[in-house]
Amino acid sequence: MEVWPGEAYPLGATYDGNGTNFALFSEAGERVYLCLFDDDGEETRVELKDVDGYVWHCYLPHVLPGQKYGFRVDGPYDPANGQRCNVNKLLLDPYAKAVHGEIDWDQSLFGYNFGDENSRNDEDSAAHMMMGVVVSPFFDWDGDRKPRIPYHRSVIYEAHVKGLTQLHPDIPEEQRGTYAAIAHPSVIAHLQKLGVTAIELMPVHQFVNDSTLQEKGLSNYWGYNTIGFFAPQNTYCSTGDAGQQVQEFKAMVRELHLAGIEVILDVVYNHTAEGNHMGPTLSFRGIDNSAYYRLMEDEKQYYMDYTGTGNSLNVRHPHSLQLLMDSLRYWATEMHVDGFRFDLASTLAREFYDVDRLSTFFELCQQDPVVSQSKLIAEPWDVGPGGYQVGNFPPLWTEWNGLYRDTVRDFWRGEPSTLGEFASRITGSADLYESSGRRPVASINFVTAHDGFTLRDLVSYNEKHNEANGEDNNDGESHNRSWNCGVEGETDDPKVQGLRARQQRNFLATLLLSQGVPMIAHGDELGRTQQGNNNVYCQDSELSWVDWDKVDQPLLEFVAAVNKLRTEHPTFRRRRFFDGRPVRRGEGEALPDIVWLTADGTLMEPEDWDAALGRCIGVFLNGQGIPGRDERGQRITDENFLIYFNADDHDVEFVLPPKEYAAKWDQVIDTAGEYADSEPIAAGKPMTVQAKAMVVLRAYTPPADEPDHSVAASLAAMADAKGTGKGSV
């Protein structure tokens, strides 16, 4: 075979139109072999003779896209000193842009013999390994441009590629559960109907199915077990062609962008699928164990584990950091991805022992001209000491706001002494983000996510029901802050059904009208259930898939209408925090940008905030008090709004504020569905808000001659659902 020296950069397999350059970093290696495989599994080895800065490289002028390959690294095997090289183990290229096949958990994949972790296993693993695939970088993007939607206009939809599409009746069967399915017109139309601006895909980096789950007939459905940080998961491709997943993924992104929808990836850079010292040797471990993994300082045969998965990536090593940054840039530039949600992001900040918000990884993200312009979303915790870091990430980052989730759940289930915390969370969590120079959009607000109950289950179960996972119901979170509305699980009781429907509307309306960036978990707008299972990480089945034949249509229409209200009114998506100071524009009364009201229409006093049994509150939002200008330089103005929240078990009579706020008020939303057809209410008049309900009012504007096409009108058109237990307005 003709072998040229090639280049040390870029790492991985790079096809240039004529041949392919291969490059692999390994400081531990003494000899490195590139292994090429034909369709019959026959292996051809090429020893890499050229090495620069511990990067071994060559150029093969006749190797084309579709070629399957791997590496073997010959070097020291001394686990006690953190060295685990073994030339008999075929290793996946960390930079492989596509992956062929899966592992079968054969004994040969392990560096030791089962039953004796101190032994050495020299069986050849090639026949049982996944392999890298050389891919063509060429793709017709057809003028694709990233939507670049600002955070304050963003609505994120967290989704699983397979879970969202596997049961969709409009998608051809051969495409269901794939990237092509996400790009299907029916799925895109659904996202557009909801007003979604970004789809956040659960892990699509190549991952490994755990052997322990396979033995139980289960699988790693969620995919938080990455082995390839550059390769789209091959099982989400609608064709079996090696490397085709890259083309299909790009086509998905192109179609979503064309529809004005961004693509955000849930990425798992905190650990890999190789697990702890008892795990298989698949890639990083056999290439350079101590460079890629955090090892115990005094016992290097063991791994630091801040993730609960067996290992943690070594973000102190320059080549591990390079891997992360190269991966992020690749997905942003070559795959046109718009942003990233970092799983267990606190782990990436652990340069030493404690979490360091100024760690090298964050500094690299800050200065990188590509990564810094992407949406960067942190899951701001890990399982290590001091790992809960909500509010402590650098200014460039946004965060999943776990405090928002917990507080909103507590408020609507009627927990005492929640008013002050609730007010902070729905106004953007200034206590968490303002001091670091961030704005309300730093808070990614959510009530539910993939991890935990679905929204319907949140209002239907007090306890988790994870028996199907085979762990005696010991897995998953036990403190869910849920309330079953009086009956555990499914029921035919119309009163309970009506209350549950109202609670779902309460959660979704609160979420969409809070300051910050709302995130909806897929299927919550449809009434999706997992039958009380709050940890379906291993359930690749109808238990976890969205059932498109059982859609709660009134709930779907409600979510779309409320999101339309949010989209049309900058009052609900401010770019700066409230300051409570009076604002005068025009000749009207100077009013603060926000006013908190008691049920009797007076201002909230300190004792009101501290009332243990306080479960209702009103808030006035001044549409003239929005600072800043829009994208065209125009001053931002809006109508005034009132929102009343009643989490009490009884109806509450609220007195509307005096006419200085507005002479009359239109009732735009009522989650109890009682006021869709009512007349405007005059200032100072009483209004009853039903138990466990939320009402949104807008300052009354006399009707013009033309028909009313406002959100209020579209909501009123849905009044036929009133009183059914399923209605939303």
Short mmCIF file of C-alpha atoms in Angstrom, two decimals, residues 187-645:
data_model
loop_
_atom_site.label_atom_id
_atom_site.label_comp_id
_atom_site.label_asym_id
_atom_site.label_seq_id
_atom_site.Cartn_x
_atom_site.Cartn_y
_atom_site.Cartn_z
CA VAL A 187 -42.74 17.00 12.81
CA ILE A 188 -41.59 20.41 11.64
CA ALA A 189 -45.20 21.56 11.30
CA HIS A 190 -45.87 20.48 14.88
CA LEU A 191 -42.87 22.45 16.16
CA GLN A 192 -43.97 25.50 14.19
CA LYS A 193 -47.52 25.24 15.52
CA LEU A 194 -46.13 25.31 19.06
CA GLY A 195 -43.95 28.32 18.26
CA VAL A 196 -40.77 26.40 19.06
CA THR A 197 -37.57 28.15 17.94
CA ALA A 198 -35.03 25.45 18.88
CA ILE A 199 -35.09 21.69 19.22
CA GLU A 200 -32.67 20.37 21.82
CA LEU A 201 -31.81 16.80 20.88
CA MET A 202 -30.89 14.35 23.60
CA PRO A 203 -27.48 12.73 22.96
CA VAL A 204 -26.77 11.99 19.32
CA HIS A 205 -23.01 11.51 19.70
CA GLN A 206 -22.16 7.85 19.13
CA PHE A 207 -22.90 5.99 22.35
CA VAL A 208 -22.65 2.45 23.74
CA ASN A 209 -25.40 0.23 25.13
CA ASP A 210 -24.52 -1.12 28.58
CA SER A 211 -24.11 -4.86 28.90
CA THR A 212 -25.97 -4.89 32.22
CA LEU A 213 -29.00 -3.37 30.53
CA GLN A 214 -28.82 -5.70 27.55
CA GLU A 215 -28.79 -8.69 29.86
CA LYS A 216 -32.12 -7.47 31.24
CA GLY A 217 -33.56 -6.97 27.77
CA LEU A 218 -33.21 -3.20 28.14
CA SER A 219 -30.96 -0.62 26.50
CA ASN A 220 -29.29 2.73 27.03
CA TYR A 221 -32.21 4.60 25.50
CA TRP A 222 -31.22 8.12 26.54
CA GLY A 223 -27.68 7.76 25.17
CA TYR A 224 -25.69 9.40 27.98
CA ASN A 225 -22.81 6.99 27.38
CA THR A 226 -20.71 8.59 24.65
CA ILE A 227 -17.80 6.92 22.90
CA GLY A 228 -17.50 9.13 19.78
CA PHE A 229 -17.62 12.92 20.15
CA PHE A 230 -17.64 13.61 16.40
CA ALA A 231 -19.93 10.88 15.06
CA PRO A 232 -23.74 11.05 14.86
CA GLN A 233 -25.31 7.96 16.46
CA ASN A 234 -25.50 5.37 13.69
CA THR A 235 -28.73 3.72 14.87
CA TYR A 236 -30.58 7.00 14.24
CA CYS A 237 -29.83 6.77 10.52
CA SER A 238 -32.58 5.53 8.21
CA THR A 239 -30.10 3.68 5.95
CA GLY A 240 -27.49 1.09 6.88
CA ASP A 241 -24.77 2.60 4.69
CA ALA A 242 -21.51 3.22 6.51
CA GLY A 243 -21.04 6.95 7.02
CA GLN A 244 -24.49 7.91 5.68
CA GLN A 245 -25.53 9.17 9.11
CA VAL A 246 -23.45 12.32 8.55
CA GLN A 247 -25.33 13.22 5.37
CA GLU A 248 -28.69 12.48 6.95
CA PHE A 249 -27.88 14.54 10.03
CA LYS A 250 -26.84 17.51 7.88
CA ALA A 251 -30.04 17.22 5.84
CA MET A 252 -32.05 17.32 9.08
CA VAL A 253 -30.29 20.48 10.22
CA ARG A 254 -30.81 22.10 6.82
CA GLU A 255 -34.56 21.42 6.87
CA LEU A 256 -34.98 22.65 10.44
CA HIS A 257 -33.07 25.84 9.65
CA LEU A 258 -35.25 26.39 6.61
CA ALA A 259 -38.23 26.30 8.98
CA GLY A 260 -36.57 28.82 11.31
CA ILE A 261 -35.75 26.24 13.99
CA GLU A 262 -32.32 25.99 15.61
CA VAL A 263 -30.63 22.71 16.55
CA ILE A 264 -29.09 22.34 20.01
CA LEU A 265 -27.26 19.16 21.01
CA ASP A 266 -27.23 17.63 24.47
CA VAL A 267 -23.54 16.73 24.75
CA VAL A 268 -21.82 14.44 27.25
CA TYR A 269 -18.21 15.60 27.56
CA ASN A 270 -17.91 14.74 31.24
CA HIS A 271 -17.23 10.99 30.84
CA THR A 272 -17.04 8.20 28.26
CA ALA A 273 -18.59 4.76 27.81
CA GLU A 274 -15.42 2.94 28.91
CA GLY A 275 -16.52 3.17 32.54
CA ASN A 276 -14.29 2.46 35.53
CA HIS A 277 -11.24 0.17 35.85
CA MET A 278 -13.49 -2.84 35.20
CA GLY A 279 -14.79 -1.43 31.91
CA PRO A 280 -13.81 -2.36 28.34
CA THR A 281 -10.91 -0.96 26.33
CA LEU A 282 -12.63 0.66 23.37
CA SER A 283 -10.75 3.88 22.60
CA PHE A 284 -9.31 6.47 25.01
CA ARG A 285 -8.19 3.93 27.61
CA GLY A 286 -5.98 2.07 25.18
CA ILE A 287 -4.72 5.22 23.40
CA ASP A 288 -3.54 7.24 26.40
CA ASN A 289 -5.36 6.44 29.62
CA SER A 290 -3.84 9.08 31.89
CA ALA A 291 -4.17 11.86 29.30
CA TYR A 292 -7.89 11.36 28.73
CA TYR A 293 -9.10 10.37 32.21
CA ARG A 294 -8.88 11.76 35.74
CA LEU A 295 -7.09 9.10 37.79
CA MET A 296 -6.90 8.81 41.55
CA GLU A 297 -3.74 10.59 42.63
CA ASP A 298 -2.46 7.82 44.90
CA GLU A 299 -4.06 4.82 43.18
CA LYS A 300 -3.81 5.37 39.44
CA GLN A 301 -5.49 2.10 38.56
CA TYR A 302 -8.74 3.74 39.69
CA TYR A 303 -10.69 6.65 38.18
CA MET A 304 -12.07 9.84 39.68
CA ASP A 305 -15.82 9.70 39.24
CA TYR A 306 -17.77 12.96 39.48
CA THR A 307 -20.51 11.66 37.20
CA GLY A 308 -21.67 8.39 38.73
CA THR A 309 -20.69 6.57 35.53
CA GLY A 310 -17.24 5.27 36.45
CA ASN A 311 -14.90 7.89 35.03
CA SER A 312 -14.45 11.61 34.40
CA LEU A 313 -12.72 13.18 31.44
CA ASN A 314 -9.40 14.82 32.29
CA VAL A 315 -10.03 18.50 31.53
CA ARG A 316 -6.60 19.33 32.96
CA HIS A 317 -4.81 17.76 29.99
CA PRO A 318 -4.29 19.88 26.84
CA HIS A 319 -5.18 17.08 24.44
CA SER A 320 -8.41 16.29 26.27
CA LEU A 321 -9.30 19.96 26.12
CA GLN A 322 -8.37 20.01 22.44
CA LEU A 323 -10.71 17.06 21.86
CA LEU A 324 -13.61 18.93 23.45
CA MET A 325 -12.97 22.18 21.61
CA ASP A 326 -12.35 20.46 18.26
CA SER A 327 -15.60 18.55 18.72
CA LEU A 328 -17.61 21.68 19.50
CA ARG A 329 -16.13 23.55 16.55
CA TYR A 330 -16.77 20.60 14.23
CA TRP A 331 -20.46 20.40 15.13
CA ALA A 332 -20.85 24.17 14.88
CA THR A 333 -19.02 24.62 11.57
CA GLU A 334 -19.27 21.36 9.63
CA MET A 335 -22.65 20.19 10.93
CA HIS A 336 -24.18 23.70 11.31
CA VAL A 337 -25.40 23.05 14.87
CA ASP A 338 -26.54 26.17 16.73
CA GLY A 339 -25.78 25.36 20.35
CA PHE A 340 -24.95 22.85 23.04
CA ARG A 341 -26.44 21.76 26.35
CA PHE A 342 -23.62 20.33 28.53
CA ASP A 343 -24.59 17.33 30.63
CA LEU A 344 -23.25 17.52 34.21
CA ALA A 345 -21.32 20.65 33.25
CA SER A 346 -19.83 21.13 36.72
CA THR A 347 -17.50 18.22 35.97
CA LEU A 348 -15.89 20.26 33.20
CA ALA A 349 -14.99 22.91 35.74
CA ARG A 350 -13.08 20.54 38.03
CA GLU A 351 -9.47 21.26 37.16
CA PHE A 352 -8.44 20.07 40.59
CA TYR A 353 -10.95 18.99 43.22
CA ASP A 354 -13.40 21.84 43.60
CA VAL A 355 -15.52 23.34 40.87
CA ASP A 356 -13.72 26.35 39.41
CA ARG A 357 -15.90 28.72 37.40
CA LEU A 358 -12.72 30.18 35.84
CA SER A 359 -11.35 26.84 34.70
CA THR A 360 -9.43 26.46 31.45
CA PHE A 361 -12.38 24.91 29.62
CA PHE A 362 -14.53 27.96 30.20
CA GLU A 363 -11.67 30.27 29.26
CA LEU A 364 -11.26 28.40 25.98
CA CYS A 365 -14.97 28.66 25.24
CA GLN A 366 -14.89 32.37 26.01
CA GLN A 367 -12.09 33.17 23.59
CA ASP A 368 -13.01 30.76 20.79
CA PRO A 369 -14.49 32.71 17.86
CA VAL A 370 -16.80 29.84 16.87
CA VAL A 371 -17.84 28.24 20.16
CA SER A 372 -18.40 31.56 21.91
CA GLN A 373 -21.03 32.47 19.30
CA SER A 374 -23.02 29.29 19.86
CA LYS A 375 -25.69 28.86 22.50
CA LEU A 376 -23.96 27.36 25.56
CA ILE A 377 -26.31 25.84 28.13
CA ALA A 378 -25.04 24.23 31.33
CA GLU A 379 -26.65 21.53 33.39
CA PRO A 380 -25.03 23.22 36.41
CA TRP A 381 -24.43 20.25 38.67
CA ASP A 382 -22.67 16.89 38.98
CA VAL A 383 -22.64 14.20 41.68
CA GLY A 384 -19.34 15.25 43.26
CA PRO A 385 -18.88 17.39 46.39
CA GLY A 386 -19.93 21.00 45.77
CA GLY A 387 -21.28 20.04 42.37
CA TYR A 388 -24.56 22.00 42.57
CA GLN A 389 -23.60 25.26 40.88
CA VAL A 390 -26.86 26.88 39.76
CA GLY A 391 -26.12 30.58 39.23
CA ASN A 392 -22.33 30.21 39.29
CA PHE A 393 -21.40 29.71 35.64
CA PRO A 394 -19.53 32.41 33.68
CA PRO A 395 -21.40 35.28 31.96
CA LEU A 396 -21.32 33.69 28.49
CA TRP A 397 -23.35 30.71 29.70
CA THR A 398 -27.02 30.05 30.34
CA GLU A 399 -28.14 27.41 32.82
CA TRP A 400 -30.86 24.88 33.40
CA ASN A 401 -32.48 26.55 36.40
CA GLY A 402 -33.23 23.70 38.78
CA LEU A 403 -34.47 26.16 41.39
CA TYR A 404 -37.11 27.38 38.96
CA ARG A 405 -38.35 23.81 38.46
CA ASP A 406 -38.49 23.08 42.18
CA THR A 407 -40.16 26.36 43.14
CA VAL A 408 -42.87 26.30 40.48
CA ARG A 409 -43.69 22.70 41.34
CA ASP A 410 -43.91 23.54 45.04
CA PHE A 411 -46.09 26.60 44.45
CA TRP A 412 -48.71 24.87 42.32
CA ARG A 413 -48.97 21.84 44.60
CA GLY A 414 -49.70 24.23 47.47
CA GLU A 415 -46.56 24.11 49.59
CA PRO A 416 -46.43 26.85 52.28
CA SER A 417 -44.08 29.87 52.31
CA THR A 418 -43.31 29.86 48.60
CA LEU A 419 -44.49 33.31 47.46
CA GLY A 420 -41.14 35.13 47.67
CA GLU A 421 -39.23 32.34 45.99
CA PHE A 422 -41.92 31.97 43.33
CA ALA A 423 -41.80 35.69 42.54
CA SER A 424 -38.02 35.54 42.12
CA ARG A 425 -38.13 32.57 39.78
CA ILE A 426 -40.87 33.79 37.41
CA THR A 427 -39.17 37.17 37.02
CA GLY A 428 -35.87 35.74 35.79
CA SER A 429 -34.01 34.77 39.01
CA ALA A 430 -32.12 38.04 39.39
CA ASP A 431 -30.75 36.76 42.70
CA LEU A 432 -28.85 34.09 40.78
CA TYR A 433 -27.68 35.92 37.67
CA GLU A 434 -27.75 39.72 37.98
CA SER A 435 -24.61 40.06 40.11
CA SER A 436 -22.48 38.37 37.43
CA GLY A 437 -23.66 40.71 34.71
CA ARG A 438 -26.08 38.25 33.19
CA ARG A 439 -29.66 38.88 32.15
CA PRO A 440 -32.97 37.03 32.58
CA VAL A 441 -32.19 34.83 29.59
CA ALA A 442 -29.39 33.21 31.61
CA SER A 443 -32.20 31.18 33.19
CA ILE A 444 -33.37 28.23 31.10
CA ASN A 445 -36.72 27.69 32.80
CA PHE A 446 -38.29 24.25 32.88
CA VAL A 447 -40.83 22.33 34.91
CA THR A 448 -40.10 18.92 33.44
CA ALA A 449 -37.27 17.41 31.40
CA HIS A 450 -36.25 13.98 30.14
CA ASP A 451 -35.06 13.11 33.65
CA GLY A 452 -38.12 12.76 35.87
CA PHE A 453 -41.88 12.69 35.49
CA THR A 454 -43.60 13.88 32.35
CA LEU A 455 -45.95 16.80 32.96
CA ARG A 456 -49.00 14.57 32.97
CA ASP A 457 -47.34 12.19 35.43
CA LEU A 458 -46.29 15.14 37.60
CA VAL A 459 -49.97 15.81 38.31
CA SER A 460 -50.96 12.12 38.43
CA TYR A 461 -48.43 10.44 40.74
CA ASN A 462 -47.07 11.12 44.19
CA GLU A 463 -44.55 8.29 43.96
CA LYS A 464 -42.30 6.96 41.20
CA HIS A 465 -43.23 3.64 39.61
CA ASN A 466 -40.01 2.37 38.03
CA GLU A 467 -40.53 -1.36 38.43
CA ALA A 468 -40.05 -1.92 34.68
CA ASN A 469 -36.41 -0.86 35.04
CA GLY A 470 -35.54 -4.00 36.97
CA GLU A 471 -34.03 -2.25 39.99
CA ASP A 472 -36.84 -2.86 42.50
CA ASN A 473 -37.97 0.76 42.11
CA ASN A 474 -34.75 1.97 43.74
CA ASP A 475 -33.59 4.02 40.76
CA GLY A 476 -34.73 7.53 39.92
CA GLU A 477 -35.48 10.54 42.12
CA SER A 478 -37.74 9.88 45.09
CA HIS A 479 -38.48 13.53 45.95
CA ASN A 480 -40.36 14.69 42.87
CA ARG A 481 -42.40 17.59 44.27
CA SER A 482 -45.37 16.08 42.49
CA TRP A 483 -49.05 15.90 43.45
CA ASN A 484 -51.50 13.33 42.11
CA CYS A 485 -54.58 15.53 42.69
CA GLY A 486 -56.06 12.97 45.06
CA VAL A 487 -55.68 9.65 43.22
CA GLU A 488 -52.48 7.77 42.39
CA GLY A 489 -52.25 7.03 38.68
CA GLU A 490 -54.97 6.80 36.06
CA THR A 491 -58.57 7.46 37.10
CA ASP A 492 -62.04 7.90 35.61
CA ASP A 493 -63.05 10.49 38.21
CA PRO A 494 -64.05 13.59 36.19
CA LYS A 495 -63.18 15.99 39.03
CA VAL A 496 -59.67 14.60 39.34
CA GLN A 497 -59.26 14.61 35.57
CA GLY A 498 -60.40 18.23 35.40
CA LEU A 499 -58.01 19.28 38.16
CA ARG A 500 -55.11 17.50 36.51
CA ALA A 501 -55.86 19.18 33.19
CA ARG A 502 -55.95 22.56 34.94
CA GLN A 503 -52.67 21.89 36.72
CA GLN A 504 -50.97 21.04 33.44
CA ARG A 505 -52.21 24.33 31.99
CA ASN A 506 -50.99 26.15 35.11
CA PHE A 507 -47.49 24.76 34.72
CA LEU A 508 -47.25 25.45 31.00
CA ALA A 509 -48.69 28.96 31.20
CA THR A 510 -46.40 29.83 34.11
CA LEU A 511 -43.43 28.48 32.17
CA LEU A 512 -44.17 30.33 28.95
CA LEU A 513 -44.97 33.65 30.62
CA SER A 514 -42.01 33.71 33.02
CA GLN A 515 -38.96 35.84 32.29
CA GLY A 516 -36.11 33.76 30.91
CA VAL A 517 -35.99 31.06 28.24
CA PRO A 518 -38.73 28.40 28.45
CA MET A 519 -37.96 24.75 27.72
CA ILE A 520 -40.74 22.25 27.04
CA ALA A 521 -40.11 18.50 27.28
CA HIS A 522 -41.33 16.64 24.21
CA GLY A 523 -44.85 15.34 24.50
CA ASP A 524 -45.82 17.44 27.52
CA GLU A 525 -47.99 19.55 25.22
CA LEU A 526 -49.72 16.33 24.11
CA GLY A 527 -50.43 14.85 27.55
CA ARG A 528 -47.73 12.17 27.31
CA THR A 529 -47.44 9.66 30.15
CA GLN A 530 -44.75 7.20 31.22
CA GLN A 531 -47.15 5.55 33.68
CA GLY A 532 -45.32 7.02 36.65
CA ASN A 533 -41.82 5.94 35.58
CA ASN A 534 -39.52 8.91 36.26
CA ASN A 535 -36.33 7.32 34.94
CA VAL A 536 -36.91 5.80 31.49
CA TYR A 537 -33.21 5.93 30.59
CA CYS A 538 -33.36 2.20 29.76
CA GLN A 539 -36.84 2.01 28.23
CA ASP A 540 -36.61 2.03 24.45
CA SER A 541 -40.25 1.10 24.10
CA GLU A 542 -43.76 2.47 23.89
CA LEU A 543 -43.44 3.40 27.56
CA SER A 544 -41.06 6.21 26.61
CA TRP A 545 -42.11 7.00 23.03
CA VAL A 546 -44.62 9.75 22.24
CA ASP A 547 -47.99 8.18 21.39
CA TRP A 548 -49.35 10.34 18.57
CA ASP A 549 -52.66 8.46 18.63
CA LYS A 550 -53.40 9.78 22.14
CA VAL A 551 -53.00 13.53 21.78
CA ASP A 552 -54.64 15.92 24.24
CA GLN A 553 -55.69 18.33 21.49
CA PRO A 554 -57.11 21.07 23.77
CA LEU A 555 -53.83 21.11 25.71
CA LEU A 556 -51.86 21.36 22.48
CA GLU A 557 -54.00 24.29 21.31
CA PHE A 558 -53.60 25.97 24.69
CA VAL A 559 -49.80 25.75 24.57
CA ALA A 560 -49.71 27.13 21.04
CA ALA A 561 -51.97 30.05 21.98
CA VAL A 562 -50.06 30.97 25.15
CA ASN A 563 -46.77 30.82 23.30
CA LYS A 564 -48.27 33.09 20.64
CA LEU A 565 -49.07 35.56 23.42
CA ARG A 566 -45.47 35.37 24.59
CA THR A 567 -44.17 35.86 21.06
CA GLU A 568 -46.33 38.91 20.39
CA HIS A 569 -45.62 40.70 23.66
CA PRO A 570 -42.11 41.72 24.79
CA THR A 571 -43.50 42.12 28.31
CA PHE A 572 -43.01 38.36 28.75
CA ARG A 573 -39.50 38.19 27.29
CA ARG A 574 -37.65 41.16 28.72
CA ARG A 575 -33.93 41.46 28.11
CA ARG A 576 -33.25 43.14 31.44
CA PHE A 577 -34.38 42.50 34.99
CA PHE A 578 -37.18 44.44 36.63
CA ASP A 579 -36.01 47.24 38.92
CA GLY A 580 -39.33 48.35 40.46
CA ARG A 581 -38.77 52.04 39.69
CA PRO A 582 -41.58 54.26 38.33
CA VAL A 583 -41.63 54.73 34.58
CA ARG A 584 -43.30 57.69 32.87
CA ARG A 585 -43.98 57.64 29.16
CA GLY A 586 -46.49 60.05 27.73
CA GLU A 587 -49.08 61.70 29.97
CA GLY A 588 -50.10 58.71 32.03
CA GLU A 589 -49.45 57.98 35.68
CA ALA A 590 -45.84 57.00 36.46
CA LEU A 591 -45.98 53.36 37.50
CA PRO A 592 -43.23 50.86 38.40
CA ASP A 593 -42.24 48.31 35.79
CA ILE A 594 -43.59 45.62 38.12
CA VAL A 595 -46.02 45.71 41.04
CA TRP A 596 -46.89 42.78 43.31
CA LEU A 597 -50.48 42.75 44.57
CA THR A 598 -52.43 41.01 47.29
CA ALA A 599 -55.86 39.56 46.67
CA ASP A 600 -57.51 42.77 47.93
CA GLY A 601 -55.67 44.86 45.35
CA THR A 602 -53.12 46.46 47.68
CA LEU A 603 -49.35 46.31 47.43
CA MET A 604 -47.62 43.29 48.91
CA GLU A 605 -46.04 44.04 52.29
CA PRO A 606 -43.20 42.12 53.98
CA GLU A 607 -45.61 40.22 56.17
CA ASP A 608 -47.54 39.14 53.07
CA TRP A 609 -44.42 37.62 51.54
CA ASP A 610 -43.68 35.73 54.72
CA ALA A 611 -47.19 34.39 55.27
CA ALA A 612 -46.86 30.63 55.69
CA LEU A 613 -50.28 29.98 54.17
CA GLY A 614 -49.98 32.49 51.35
CA ARG A 615 -50.82 30.68 48.13
CA CYS A 616 -52.12 33.45 45.89
CA ILE A 617 -50.57 36.56 44.41
CA GLY A 618 -51.08 39.09 41.64
CA VAL A 619 -48.50 40.87 39.52
CA PHE A 620 -48.81 43.96 37.32
CA LEU A 621 -46.43 44.14 34.35
CA ASN A 622 -45.94 47.62 32.93
CA GLY A 623 -45.66 47.48 29.16
CA GLN A 624 -44.21 50.99 29.15
CA GLY A 625 -41.45 49.96 31.54
CA ILE A 626 -39.42 47.76 29.19
CA PRO A 627 -35.90 49.17 28.87
CA GLY A 628 -33.86 49.15 25.69
CA ARG A 629 -34.64 49.15 22.00
CA ASP A 630 -35.51 46.44 19.52
CA GLU A 631 -33.37 45.15 16.66
CA ARG A 632 -34.35 48.18 14.52
CA GLY A 633 -33.47 50.67 17.21
CA GLN A 634 -37.08 51.43 18.14
CA ARG A 635 -38.05 51.93 21.77
CA ILE A 636 -39.81 48.83 23.11
CA THR A 637 -43.37 49.38 24.31
CA ASP A 638 -46.21 47.01 25.03
CA GLU A 639 -49.60 46.80 26.66
CA ASN A 640 -50.00 46.41 30.42
CA PHE A 641 -50.77 42.99 31.85
CA LEU A 642 -52.05 41.54 35.11
CA ILE A 643 -51.46 37.95 36.15
CA TYR A 644 -53.21 36.33 39.09
CA PHE A 645 -51.93 33.05 40.50
#
